[in-house]
Protein backbone atom coordinates (compact mmCIF):
# COMPACT_ATOMS: atom_id res chain seq x y z
CA UNK A 1 0.00 0.00 0.00
CA UNK A 2 1.34 3.41 -0.96
CA UNK A 3 1.16 6.06 1.73
CA UNK A 4 1.64 9.72 1.02
CA UNK A 5 1.40 13.00 2.83
CA UNK A 6 0.80 16.38 1.23
CA UNK A 7 2.10 19.87 1.74
CA UNK A 8 1.90 22.95 -0.41
CA UNK A 9 5.20 23.78 -2.07
CA UNK A 10 5.40 27.04 -0.15
CA UNK A 11 5.20 25.09 3.11
CA UNK A 12 8.17 22.81 2.44
CA UNK A 13 10.97 25.03 3.73
CA UNK A 14 9.09 26.21 6.85
CA UNK A 15 8.12 22.61 7.68
CA UNK A 16 11.70 21.37 7.21
CA UNK A 17 13.10 24.22 9.32
CA UNK A 18 10.52 23.58 12.04
CA UNK A 19 11.28 19.86 12.09
CA UNK A 20 15.04 20.49 12.16
CA UNK A 21 14.66 22.66 15.24
CA UNK A 22 12.88 20.02 17.32
CA UNK A 23 14.71 18.19 20.08
CA UNK A 24 14.06 14.57 19.13
CA UNK A 25 15.95 11.39 19.94
CA UNK A 26 16.34 7.85 18.68
CA UNK A 27 13.63 6.59 16.29
CA UNK A 28 11.85 9.93 16.13
CA UNK A 29 15.08 11.70 15.20
CA UNK A 30 15.77 9.18 12.44
CA UNK A 31 12.24 9.59 11.10
CA UNK A 32 12.59 13.36 11.13
CA UNK A 33 15.82 13.06 9.15
CA UNK A 34 14.08 10.89 6.54
CA UNK A 35 11.20 13.37 6.30
CA UNK A 36 13.52 16.35 5.93
CA UNK A 37 15.46 14.52 3.21
CA UNK A 38 12.25 13.86 1.26
CA UNK A 39 11.19 17.49 1.71
CA UNK A 40 14.58 18.72 0.48
CA UNK A 41 14.31 16.57 -2.65
CA UNK A 42 10.81 17.90 -3.40
CA UNK A 43 11.94 21.46 -2.75
CA UNK A 44 14.83 21.05 -5.17
CA UNK A 45 12.40 19.85 -7.86
CA UNK A 46 10.12 22.77 -7.06
CA UNK A 47 12.96 25.29 -7.37
CA UNK A 48 13.92 23.85 -10.77
CA UNK A 49 10.29 23.97 -11.94
CA UNK A 50 9.92 27.54 -10.70
CA UNK A 51 13.08 28.62 -12.50
CA UNK A 52 11.85 26.98 -15.72
CA UNK A 53 8.45 28.65 -15.38
CA UNK A 54 9.87 32.18 -15.13
CA UNK A 55 13.06 31.94 -17.21
CA UNK A 56 11.45 33.68 -20.20
CA UNK A 57 10.93 36.78 -18.06
CA UNK A 58 14.66 37.23 -17.55
CA UNK A 59 17.31 38.52 -19.90
CA UNK A 60 20.96 37.94 -19.02
CA UNK A 61 19.91 37.04 -15.47
CA UNK A 62 17.96 40.28 -14.98
CA UNK A 63 14.19 40.50 -14.70
CA UNK A 64 12.73 42.25 -17.72
CA UNK A 65 11.20 45.57 -16.72
CA UNK A 66 7.42 45.43 -16.53
CA UNK A 67 7.31 41.63 -16.01
CA UNK A 68 7.48 41.75 -12.21
CA UNK A 69 3.76 41.13 -11.67
CA UNK A 70 3.68 38.20 -14.08
CA UNK A 71 6.63 36.54 -12.38
CA UNK A 72 5.11 37.14 -8.96
CA UNK A 73 1.78 35.67 -10.10
CA UNK A 74 3.47 32.54 -11.45
CA UNK A 75 5.52 32.08 -8.28
CA UNK A 76 2.48 32.62 -6.05
CA UNK A 77 0.46 30.12 -8.06
CA UNK A 78 3.23 27.53 -7.78
CA UNK A 79 3.64 28.01 -4.02
CA UNK A 80 0.07 26.90 -3.35
CA UNK A 81 0.25 23.78 -5.51
CA UNK A 82 0.16 20.56 -3.51
CA UNK A 83 3.18 18.30 -3.54
CA UNK A 84 3.04 14.67 -2.55
CA UNK A 85 5.66 12.95 -0.42
CA UNK A 86 5.73 9.16 -0.68
CA UNK A 87 6.40 7.75 2.78
CA UNK A 88 5.50 4.15 1.98
CA UNK A 89 8.87 2.71 2.98
CA UNK A 90 8.98 4.83 6.14
CA UNK A 91 5.53 4.21 7.60
CA UNK A 92 6.72 2.61 10.87
CA UNK A 93 9.28 5.39 11.34
CA UNK A 94 6.66 8.06 10.68
CA UNK A 95 4.35 6.48 13.26
CA UNK A 96 7.24 6.76 15.74
CA UNK A 97 7.70 10.41 14.77
CA UNK A 98 4.01 11.10 15.14
CA UNK A 99 3.97 9.52 18.59
CA UNK A 100 7.02 11.52 19.66
CA UNK A 101 5.46 14.75 18.44
CA UNK A 102 2.17 13.87 20.09
CA UNK A 103 4.04 13.58 23.40
CA UNK A 104 6.43 16.48 22.79
CA UNK A 105 6.80 18.45 26.00
CA UNK A 106 7.78 21.86 24.62
CA UNK A 107 5.22 24.59 24.04
CA UNK A 108 4.61 25.87 20.52
CA UNK A 109 3.53 29.41 19.75
CA UNK A 110 2.89 31.54 16.69
CA UNK A 111 4.14 30.01 13.42
CA UNK A 112 5.59 26.98 15.22
CA UNK A 113 2.12 26.10 16.51
CA UNK A 114 0.73 26.35 12.99
CA UNK A 115 3.53 24.20 11.56
CA UNK A 116 3.11 21.65 14.36
CA UNK A 117 -0.58 21.38 13.52
CA UNK A 118 0.16 21.06 9.81
CA UNK A 119 2.71 18.28 10.33
CA UNK A 120 0.52 16.45 12.83
CA UNK A 121 -2.48 16.55 10.49
CA UNK A 122 -0.40 14.73 7.89
CA UNK A 123 1.29 12.28 10.26
CA UNK A 124 -2.00 11.37 11.90
CA UNK A 125 -3.25 9.99 8.58
CA UNK A 126 -0.31 7.56 8.59
CA UNK A 127 -0.91 6.59 12.19
CA UNK A 128 -4.60 5.93 11.52
CA UNK A 129 -3.77 3.75 8.51
CA UNK A 130 -1.18 1.82 10.51
CA UNK A 131 -3.71 1.25 13.29
CA UNK A 132 -6.23 -0.08 10.75
CA UNK A 133 -3.64 -2.52 9.36
CA UNK A 134 -2.96 -3.99 12.80
CA UNK A 135 -6.64 -4.65 13.62
PDB file of C-alpha atoms in Angstrom:
ATOM      1  CA  UNK A   1       0.000   0.000   0.000  1.00  0.00           C
ATOM      2  CA  UNK A   2       1.338   3.411  -0.958  1.00  0.00           C
ATOM      3  CA  UNK A   3       1.162   6.062   1.732  1.00  0.00           C
ATOM      4  CA  UNK A   4       1.639   9.717   1.021  1.00  0.00           C
ATOM      5  CA  UNK A   5       1.396  13.004   2.829  1.00  0.00           C
ATOM      6  CA  UNK A   6       0.801  16.383   1.227  1.00  0.00           C
ATOM      7  CA  UNK A   7       2.104  19.870   1.740  1.00  0.00           C
ATOM      8  CA  UNK A   8       1.901  22.952  -0.414  1.00  0.00           C
ATOM      9  CA  UNK A   9       5.205  23.776  -2.070  1.00  0.00           C
ATOM     10  CA  UNK A  10       5.400  27.040  -0.154  1.00  0.00           C
ATOM     11  CA  UNK A  11       5.200  25.091   3.111  1.00  0.00           C
ATOM     12  CA  UNK A  12       8.167  22.805   2.443  1.00  0.00           C
ATOM     13  CA  UNK A  13      10.969  25.034   3.730  1.00  0.00           C
ATOM     14  CA  UNK A  14       9.094  26.207   6.849  1.00  0.00           C
ATOM     15  CA  UNK A  15       8.121  22.610   7.683  1.00  0.00           C
ATOM     16  CA  UNK A  16      11.702  21.369   7.209  1.00  0.00           C
ATOM     17  CA  UNK A  17      13.103  24.218   9.316  1.00  0.00           C
ATOM     18  CA  UNK A  18      10.518  23.580  12.036  1.00  0.00           C
ATOM     19  CA  UNK A  19      11.277  19.859  12.087  1.00  0.00           C
ATOM     20  CA  UNK A  20      15.036  20.486  12.156  1.00  0.00           C
ATOM     21  CA  UNK A  21      14.658  22.656  15.244  1.00  0.00           C
ATOM     22  CA  UNK A  22      12.879  20.017  17.320  1.00  0.00           C
ATOM     23  CA  UNK A  23      14.713  18.190  20.079  1.00  0.00           C
ATOM     24  CA  UNK A  24      14.057  14.566  19.128  1.00  0.00           C
ATOM     25  CA  UNK A  25      15.955  11.390  19.944  1.00  0.00           C
ATOM     26  CA  UNK A  26      16.339   7.845  18.677  1.00  0.00           C
ATOM     27  CA  UNK A  27      13.632   6.593  16.295  1.00  0.00           C
ATOM     28  CA  UNK A  28      11.852   9.933  16.128  1.00  0.00           C
ATOM     29  CA  UNK A  29      15.083  11.699  15.203  1.00  0.00           C
ATOM     30  CA  UNK A  30      15.774   9.183  12.441  1.00  0.00           C
ATOM     31  CA  UNK A  31      12.240   9.588  11.101  1.00  0.00           C
ATOM     32  CA  UNK A  32      12.593  13.362  11.134  1.00  0.00           C
ATOM     33  CA  UNK A  33      15.822  13.064   9.154  1.00  0.00           C
ATOM     34  CA  UNK A  34      14.076  10.887   6.541  1.00  0.00           C
ATOM     35  CA  UNK A  35      11.199  13.365   6.297  1.00  0.00           C
ATOM     36  CA  UNK A  36      13.523  16.352   5.933  1.00  0.00           C
ATOM     37  CA  UNK A  37      15.461  14.524   3.213  1.00  0.00           C
ATOM     38  CA  UNK A  38      12.254  13.865   1.260  1.00  0.00           C
ATOM     39  CA  UNK A  39      11.189  17.488   1.714  1.00  0.00           C
ATOM     40  CA  UNK A  40      14.580  18.720   0.480  1.00  0.00           C
ATOM     41  CA  UNK A  41      14.309  16.570  -2.645  1.00  0.00           C
ATOM     42  CA  UNK A  42      10.808  17.900  -3.400  1.00  0.00           C
ATOM     43  CA  UNK A  43      11.941  21.461  -2.750  1.00  0.00           C
ATOM     44  CA  UNK A  44      14.834  21.052  -5.172  1.00  0.00           C
ATOM     45  CA  UNK A  45      12.399  19.847  -7.860  1.00  0.00           C
ATOM     46  CA  UNK A  46      10.121  22.768  -7.060  1.00  0.00           C
ATOM     47  CA  UNK A  47      12.958  25.289  -7.375  1.00  0.00           C
ATOM     48  CA  UNK A  48      13.918  23.848 -10.767  1.00  0.00           C
ATOM     49  CA  UNK A  49      10.294  23.971 -11.938  1.00  0.00           C
ATOM     50  CA  UNK A  50       9.917  27.535 -10.697  1.00  0.00           C
ATOM     51  CA  UNK A  51      13.083  28.622 -12.502  1.00  0.00           C
ATOM     52  CA  UNK A  52      11.854  26.977 -15.716  1.00  0.00           C
ATOM     53  CA  UNK A  53       8.452  28.653 -15.384  1.00  0.00           C
ATOM     54  CA  UNK A  54       9.867  32.178 -15.130  1.00  0.00           C
ATOM     55  CA  UNK A  55      13.061  31.942 -17.212  1.00  0.00           C
ATOM     56  CA  UNK A  56      11.451  33.681 -20.198  1.00  0.00           C
ATOM     57  CA  UNK A  57      10.929  36.784 -18.062  1.00  0.00           C
ATOM     58  CA  UNK A  58      14.662  37.226 -17.549  1.00  0.00           C
ATOM     59  CA  UNK A  59      17.307  38.523 -19.905  1.00  0.00           C
ATOM     60  CA  UNK A  60      20.961  37.942 -19.024  1.00  0.00           C
ATOM     61  CA  UNK A  61      19.905  37.041 -15.475  1.00  0.00           C
ATOM     62  CA  UNK A  62      17.964  40.279 -14.979  1.00  0.00           C
ATOM     63  CA  UNK A  63      14.190  40.500 -14.698  1.00  0.00           C
ATOM     64  CA  UNK A  64      12.726  42.249 -17.718  1.00  0.00           C
ATOM     65  CA  UNK A  65      11.195  45.570 -16.719  1.00  0.00           C
ATOM     66  CA  UNK A  66       7.417  45.425 -16.530  1.00  0.00           C
ATOM     67  CA  UNK A  67       7.315  41.627 -16.014  1.00  0.00           C
ATOM     68  CA  UNK A  68       7.477  41.748 -12.208  1.00  0.00           C
ATOM     69  CA  UNK A  69       3.760  41.130 -11.670  1.00  0.00           C
ATOM     70  CA  UNK A  70       3.676  38.204 -14.084  1.00  0.00           C
ATOM     71  CA  UNK A  71       6.632  36.537 -12.381  1.00  0.00           C
ATOM     72  CA  UNK A  72       5.108  37.140  -8.956  1.00  0.00           C
ATOM     73  CA  UNK A  73       1.779  35.674 -10.097  1.00  0.00           C
ATOM     74  CA  UNK A  74       3.474  32.539 -11.455  1.00  0.00           C
ATOM     75  CA  UNK A  75       5.517  32.079  -8.281  1.00  0.00           C
ATOM     76  CA  UNK A  76       2.483  32.619  -6.050  1.00  0.00           C
ATOM     77  CA  UNK A  77       0.461  30.121  -8.058  1.00  0.00           C
ATOM     78  CA  UNK A  78       3.225  27.526  -7.785  1.00  0.00           C
ATOM     79  CA  UNK A  79       3.640  28.014  -4.017  1.00  0.00           C
ATOM     80  CA  UNK A  80       0.065  26.904  -3.346  1.00  0.00           C
ATOM     81  CA  UNK A  81       0.247  23.781  -5.507  1.00  0.00           C
ATOM     82  CA  UNK A  82       0.162  20.564  -3.510  1.00  0.00           C
ATOM     83  CA  UNK A  83       3.183  18.298  -3.539  1.00  0.00           C
ATOM     84  CA  UNK A  84       3.043  14.666  -2.547  1.00  0.00           C
ATOM     85  CA  UNK A  85       5.664  12.947  -0.417  1.00  0.00           C
ATOM     86  CA  UNK A  86       5.731   9.162  -0.680  1.00  0.00           C
ATOM     87  CA  UNK A  87       6.396   7.752   2.781  1.00  0.00           C
ATOM     88  CA  UNK A  88       5.501   4.150   1.982  1.00  0.00           C
ATOM     89  CA  UNK A  89       8.869   2.707   2.980  1.00  0.00           C
ATOM     90  CA  UNK A  90       8.984   4.834   6.141  1.00  0.00           C
ATOM     91  CA  UNK A  91       5.526   4.207   7.600  1.00  0.00           C
ATOM     92  CA  UNK A  92       6.723   2.609  10.868  1.00  0.00           C
ATOM     93  CA  UNK A  93       9.276   5.386  11.341  1.00  0.00           C
ATOM     94  CA  UNK A  94       6.656   8.059  10.682  1.00  0.00           C
ATOM     95  CA  UNK A  95       4.354   6.479  13.261  1.00  0.00           C
ATOM     96  CA  UNK A  96       7.245   6.760  15.740  1.00  0.00           C
ATOM     97  CA  UNK A  97       7.697  10.410  14.768  1.00  0.00           C
ATOM     98  CA  UNK A  98       4.006  11.099  15.137  1.00  0.00           C
ATOM     99  CA  UNK A  99       3.966   9.520  18.585  1.00  0.00           C
ATOM    100  CA  UNK A 100       7.017  11.517  19.656  1.00  0.00           C
ATOM    101  CA  UNK A 101       5.460  14.753  18.440  1.00  0.00           C
ATOM    102  CA  UNK A 102       2.174  13.866  20.090  1.00  0.00           C
ATOM    103  CA  UNK A 103       4.037  13.582  23.403  1.00  0.00           C
ATOM    104  CA  UNK A 104       6.435  16.480  22.788  1.00  0.00           C
ATOM    105  CA  UNK A 105       6.799  18.446  26.004  1.00  0.00           C
ATOM    106  CA  UNK A 106       7.779  21.861  24.622  1.00  0.00           C
ATOM    107  CA  UNK A 107       5.219  24.590  24.040  1.00  0.00           C
ATOM    108  CA  UNK A 108       4.613  25.870  20.524  1.00  0.00           C
ATOM    109  CA  UNK A 109       3.532  29.408  19.752  1.00  0.00           C
ATOM    110  CA  UNK A 110       2.886  31.535  16.691  1.00  0.00           C
ATOM    111  CA  UNK A 111       4.140  30.010  13.424  1.00  0.00           C
ATOM    112  CA  UNK A 112       5.593  26.981  15.219  1.00  0.00           C
ATOM    113  CA  UNK A 113       2.120  26.100  16.514  1.00  0.00           C
ATOM    114  CA  UNK A 114       0.730  26.349  12.994  1.00  0.00           C
ATOM    115  CA  UNK A 115       3.531  24.204  11.561  1.00  0.00           C
ATOM    116  CA  UNK A 116       3.109  21.649  14.355  1.00  0.00           C
ATOM    117  CA  UNK A 117      -0.582  21.379  13.525  1.00  0.00           C
ATOM    118  CA  UNK A 118       0.162  21.064   9.812  1.00  0.00           C
ATOM    119  CA  UNK A 119       2.708  18.283  10.332  1.00  0.00           C
ATOM    120  CA  UNK A 120       0.522  16.446  12.834  1.00  0.00           C
ATOM    121  CA  UNK A 121      -2.485  16.548  10.494  1.00  0.00           C
ATOM    122  CA  UNK A 122      -0.403  14.734   7.895  1.00  0.00           C
ATOM    123  CA  UNK A 123       1.291  12.280  10.255  1.00  0.00           C
ATOM    124  CA  UNK A 124      -2.005  11.373  11.899  1.00  0.00           C
ATOM    125  CA  UNK A 125      -3.245   9.987   8.584  1.00  0.00           C
ATOM    126  CA  UNK A 126      -0.311   7.564   8.593  1.00  0.00           C
ATOM    127  CA  UNK A 127      -0.911   6.587  12.187  1.00  0.00           C
ATOM    128  CA  UNK A 128      -4.603   5.935  11.520  1.00  0.00           C
ATOM    129  CA  UNK A 129      -3.769   3.750   8.511  1.00  0.00           C
ATOM    130  CA  UNK A 130      -1.179   1.819  10.512  1.00  0.00           C
ATOM    131  CA  UNK A 131      -3.714   1.246  13.288  1.00  0.00           C
ATOM    132  CA  UNK A 132      -6.235  -0.079  10.747  1.00  0.00           C
ATOM    133  CA  UNK A 133      -3.645  -2.515   9.356  1.00  0.00           C
ATOM    134  CA  UNK A 134      -2.964  -3.986  12.798  1.00  0.00           C
ATOM    135  CA  UNK A 135      -6.641  -4.646  13.617  1.00  0.00           C
TER     136      UNK A 135
END
